[in-house]
Short mmCIF file of C-alpha atoms in Angstrom, two decimals:
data_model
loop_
_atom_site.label_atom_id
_atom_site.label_comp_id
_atom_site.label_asym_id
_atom_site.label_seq_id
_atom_site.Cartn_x
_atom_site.Cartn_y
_atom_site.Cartn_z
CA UNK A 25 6.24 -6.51 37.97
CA UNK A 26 7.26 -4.05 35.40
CA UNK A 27 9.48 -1.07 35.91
CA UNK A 28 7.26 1.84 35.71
CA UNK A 29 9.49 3.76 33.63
CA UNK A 30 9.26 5.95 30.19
CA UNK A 31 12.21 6.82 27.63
CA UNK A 32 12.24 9.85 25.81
CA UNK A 33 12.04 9.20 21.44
CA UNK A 34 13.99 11.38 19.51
CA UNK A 35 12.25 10.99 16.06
CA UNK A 36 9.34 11.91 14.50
CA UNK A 37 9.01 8.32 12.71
CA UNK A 38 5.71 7.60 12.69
CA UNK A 39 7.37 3.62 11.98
CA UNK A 40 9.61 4.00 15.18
CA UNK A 41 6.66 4.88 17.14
CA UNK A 42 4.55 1.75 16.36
CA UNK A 43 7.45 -0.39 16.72
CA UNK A 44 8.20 1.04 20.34
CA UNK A 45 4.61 0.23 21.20
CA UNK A 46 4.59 -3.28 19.63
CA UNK A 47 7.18 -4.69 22.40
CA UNK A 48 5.34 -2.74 25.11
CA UNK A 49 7.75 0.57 25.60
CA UNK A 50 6.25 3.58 27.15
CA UNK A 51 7.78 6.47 25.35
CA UNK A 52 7.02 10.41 25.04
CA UNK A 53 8.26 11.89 21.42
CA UNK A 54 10.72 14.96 21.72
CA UNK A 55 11.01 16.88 18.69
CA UNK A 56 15.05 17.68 17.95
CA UNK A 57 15.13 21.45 17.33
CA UNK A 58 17.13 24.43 18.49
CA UNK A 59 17.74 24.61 22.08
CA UNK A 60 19.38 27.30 23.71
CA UNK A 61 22.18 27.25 20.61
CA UNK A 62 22.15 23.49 19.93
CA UNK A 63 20.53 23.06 16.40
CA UNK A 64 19.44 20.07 14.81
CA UNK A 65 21.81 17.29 14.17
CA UNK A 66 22.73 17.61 10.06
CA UNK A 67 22.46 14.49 8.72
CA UNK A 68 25.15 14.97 5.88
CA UNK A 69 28.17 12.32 5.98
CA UNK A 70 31.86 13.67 5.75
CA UNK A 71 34.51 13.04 3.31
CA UNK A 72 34.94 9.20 2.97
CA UNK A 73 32.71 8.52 5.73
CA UNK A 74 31.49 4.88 5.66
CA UNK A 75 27.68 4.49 5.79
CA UNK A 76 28.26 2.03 9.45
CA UNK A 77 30.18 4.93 10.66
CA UNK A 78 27.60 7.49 9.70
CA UNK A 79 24.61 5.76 11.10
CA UNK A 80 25.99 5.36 14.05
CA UNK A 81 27.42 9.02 14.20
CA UNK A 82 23.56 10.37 13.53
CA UNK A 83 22.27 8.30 16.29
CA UNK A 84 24.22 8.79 18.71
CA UNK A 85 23.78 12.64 17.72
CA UNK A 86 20.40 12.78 17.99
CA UNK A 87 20.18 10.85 21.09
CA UNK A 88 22.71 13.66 22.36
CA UNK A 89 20.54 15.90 21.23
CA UNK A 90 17.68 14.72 22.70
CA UNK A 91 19.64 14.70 26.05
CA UNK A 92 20.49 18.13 25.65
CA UNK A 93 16.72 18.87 25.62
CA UNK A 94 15.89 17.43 28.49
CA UNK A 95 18.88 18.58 30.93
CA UNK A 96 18.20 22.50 29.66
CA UNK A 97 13.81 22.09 29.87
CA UNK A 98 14.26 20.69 33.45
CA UNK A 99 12.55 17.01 32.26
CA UNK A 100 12.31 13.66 34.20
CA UNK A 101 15.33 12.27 33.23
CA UNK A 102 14.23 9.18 31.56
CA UNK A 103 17.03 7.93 28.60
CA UNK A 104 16.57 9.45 25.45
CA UNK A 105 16.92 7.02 22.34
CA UNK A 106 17.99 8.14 18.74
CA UNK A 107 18.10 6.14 15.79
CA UNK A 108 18.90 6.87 11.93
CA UNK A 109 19.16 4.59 9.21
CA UNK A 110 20.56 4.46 5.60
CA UNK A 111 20.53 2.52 2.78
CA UNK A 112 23.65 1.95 1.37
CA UNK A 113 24.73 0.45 -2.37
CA UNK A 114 28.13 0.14 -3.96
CA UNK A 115 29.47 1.91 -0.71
CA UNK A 116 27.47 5.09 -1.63
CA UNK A 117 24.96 6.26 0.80
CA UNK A 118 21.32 6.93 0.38
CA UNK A 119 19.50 8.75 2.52
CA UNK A 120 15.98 10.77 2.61
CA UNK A 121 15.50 11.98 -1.40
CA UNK A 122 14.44 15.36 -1.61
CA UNK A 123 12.20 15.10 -4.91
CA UNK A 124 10.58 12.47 -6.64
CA UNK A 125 13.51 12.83 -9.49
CA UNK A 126 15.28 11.57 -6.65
CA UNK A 127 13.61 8.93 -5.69
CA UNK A 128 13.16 7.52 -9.02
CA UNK A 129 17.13 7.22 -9.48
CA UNK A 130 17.30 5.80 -6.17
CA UNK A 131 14.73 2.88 -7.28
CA UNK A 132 16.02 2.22 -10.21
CA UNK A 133 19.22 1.89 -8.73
CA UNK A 134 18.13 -0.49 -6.05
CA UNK A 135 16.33 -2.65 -8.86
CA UNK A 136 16.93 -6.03 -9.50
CA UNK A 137 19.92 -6.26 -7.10
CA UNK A 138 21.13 -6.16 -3.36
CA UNK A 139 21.44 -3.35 -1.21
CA UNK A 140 22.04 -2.77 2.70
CA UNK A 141 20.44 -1.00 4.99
CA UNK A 142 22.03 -0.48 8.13
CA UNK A 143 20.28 1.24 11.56
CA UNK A 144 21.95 2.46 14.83
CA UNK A 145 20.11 3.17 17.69
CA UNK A 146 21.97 5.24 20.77
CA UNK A 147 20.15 5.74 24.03
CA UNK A 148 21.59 8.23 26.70
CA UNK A 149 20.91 8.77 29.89
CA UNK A 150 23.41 11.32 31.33
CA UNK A 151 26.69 10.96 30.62
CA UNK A 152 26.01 6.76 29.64
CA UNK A 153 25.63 6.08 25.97
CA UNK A 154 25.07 2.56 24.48
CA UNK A 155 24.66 2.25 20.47
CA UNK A 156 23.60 -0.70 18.62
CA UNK A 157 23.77 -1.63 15.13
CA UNK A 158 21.75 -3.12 12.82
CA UNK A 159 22.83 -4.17 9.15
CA UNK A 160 20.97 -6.13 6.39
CA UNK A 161 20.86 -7.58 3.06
CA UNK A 162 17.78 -6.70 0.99
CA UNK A 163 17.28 -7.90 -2.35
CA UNK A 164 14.76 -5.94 -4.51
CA UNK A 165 13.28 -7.38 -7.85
CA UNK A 166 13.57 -5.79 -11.13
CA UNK A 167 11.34 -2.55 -11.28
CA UNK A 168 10.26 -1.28 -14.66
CA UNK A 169 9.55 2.02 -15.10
CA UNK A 170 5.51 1.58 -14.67
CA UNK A 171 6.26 -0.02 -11.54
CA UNK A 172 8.48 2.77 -10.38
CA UNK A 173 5.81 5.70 -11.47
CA UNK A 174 2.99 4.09 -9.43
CA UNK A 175 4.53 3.20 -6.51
CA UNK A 176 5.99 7.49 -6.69
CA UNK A 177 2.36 8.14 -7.07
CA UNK A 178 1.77 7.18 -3.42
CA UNK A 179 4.42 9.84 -2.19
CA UNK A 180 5.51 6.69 0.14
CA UNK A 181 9.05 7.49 -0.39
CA UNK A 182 8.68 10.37 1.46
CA UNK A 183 11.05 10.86 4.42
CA UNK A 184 12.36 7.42 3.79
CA UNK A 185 15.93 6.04 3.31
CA UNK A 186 16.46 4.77 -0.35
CA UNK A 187 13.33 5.95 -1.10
CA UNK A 188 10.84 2.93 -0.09
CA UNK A 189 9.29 1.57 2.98
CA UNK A 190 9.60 -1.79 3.28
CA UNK A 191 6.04 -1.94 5.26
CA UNK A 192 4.45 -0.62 2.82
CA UNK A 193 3.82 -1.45 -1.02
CA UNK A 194 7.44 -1.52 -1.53
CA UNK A 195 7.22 -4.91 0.15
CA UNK A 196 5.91 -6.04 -3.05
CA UNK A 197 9.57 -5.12 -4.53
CA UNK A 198 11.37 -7.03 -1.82
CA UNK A 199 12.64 -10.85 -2.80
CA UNK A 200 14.43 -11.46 0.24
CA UNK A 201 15.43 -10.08 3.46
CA UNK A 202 18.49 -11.25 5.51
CA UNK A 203 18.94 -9.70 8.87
CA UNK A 204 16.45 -7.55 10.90
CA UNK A 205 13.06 -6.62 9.02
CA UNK A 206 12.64 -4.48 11.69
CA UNK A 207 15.69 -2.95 11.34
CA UNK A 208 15.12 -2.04 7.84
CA UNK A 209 11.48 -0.35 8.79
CA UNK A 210 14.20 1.94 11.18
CA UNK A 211 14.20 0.46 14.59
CA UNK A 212 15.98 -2.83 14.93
CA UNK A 213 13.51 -4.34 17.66
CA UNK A 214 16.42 -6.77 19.41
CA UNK A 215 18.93 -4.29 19.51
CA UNK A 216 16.59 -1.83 21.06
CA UNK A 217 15.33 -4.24 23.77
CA UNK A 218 18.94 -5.39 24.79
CA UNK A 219 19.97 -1.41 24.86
CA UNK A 220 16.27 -0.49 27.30
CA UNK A 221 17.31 -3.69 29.49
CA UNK A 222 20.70 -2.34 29.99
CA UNK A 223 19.23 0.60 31.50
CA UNK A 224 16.79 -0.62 33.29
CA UNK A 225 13.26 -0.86 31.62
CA UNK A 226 11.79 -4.60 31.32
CA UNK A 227 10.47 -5.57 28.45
#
């Protein structure tokens, strides 16, 4: 029989969502913002922070976060799971581009070579916290500039880390994947089923 049990997501990934429901996790979204004096987590790395080290940092931040949320609004206490994820490429970050400028340097950067992308996901309930981590190899073909300026045309890149979602048409760029293609959409779906287990959902 399954445990009749929810989580609390903090993210407003639309991709995180879907995944959650694809392996059967009942979840309720809670929207990281101010309360009572705790902002949003800043997702900004510091000085000669490693993009492992960061992800993990922002997860475990939001799922804090989160946690804060529900202690202070008086909420079941179900776990709260945060997750971030960045693209990294010769050991620089790339997160979320602002503008499409932006996100046409971070394509053409990412053409016709091999990047990672790594995703941590946290999940706290009280004071427990268990974080996973997710990293892969993705190898994107060359991109010419016509193939850059359509796929910008879709505004896809939006709110995504190194500016493509794998998913979607930037699939076509992708020649390989090694590691978690789940992980790269943002929510490693292994990782997140071994951390619900641990705390007691089946799945």
């Amino acid at each position: 029989m399954l445990v009749d049990k929810r989580i609390y997501l903090a993210s407003q990934s639309s991709r995180r969502r879907d995944l959650l429901k694809q392996i059967g996790v009942a979840f309720d979204v809670l929207p990281l913002r101010a309360v009572r004096g705790r902002m949003d987590v800043v997702e900004i790395p510091h000085a000669g922070e490693a993009a492992p080290e960061f992800v993990q940092r922002m997860a475990i931040e939001k799922a804090a976060c989160g946690w804060h949320a529900v202690d202070v609004r008086h909420l079941l206490g179900f776990p709260v799971l945060g997750a971030d994820t960045v693209v990294e490429v010769d050991g620089a970050i790339l997160g979320k581009p602002a503008i499409r400028t932006e996100a046409e340097s971070m394509l053409r950067r990412l053409s016709g070579r091999e990047h990672q992308v790594h995703t941590a996901v946290a999940v706290q309930q009280g004071e427990r916290v268990e974080l996973r981590l997710s990293s892969s190899r993705v190898r994107f073909a060359v991109l010419d500039a016509v193939t850059i300026a359509r796929y910008l045309e879709t505004g896809e890149y939006l709110g995504k880390a190194g500016a493509y979602a794998i998913q979607g048409r930037a699939g076509a760029f992708v020649e390989h994947v090694d590691g978690s293609y789940s992980g790269v959409m943002g929510l490693p779906l292994y990782d997140t089923a071994i951390l619900l287990r641990a705390f007691g959902l089946v799945i």
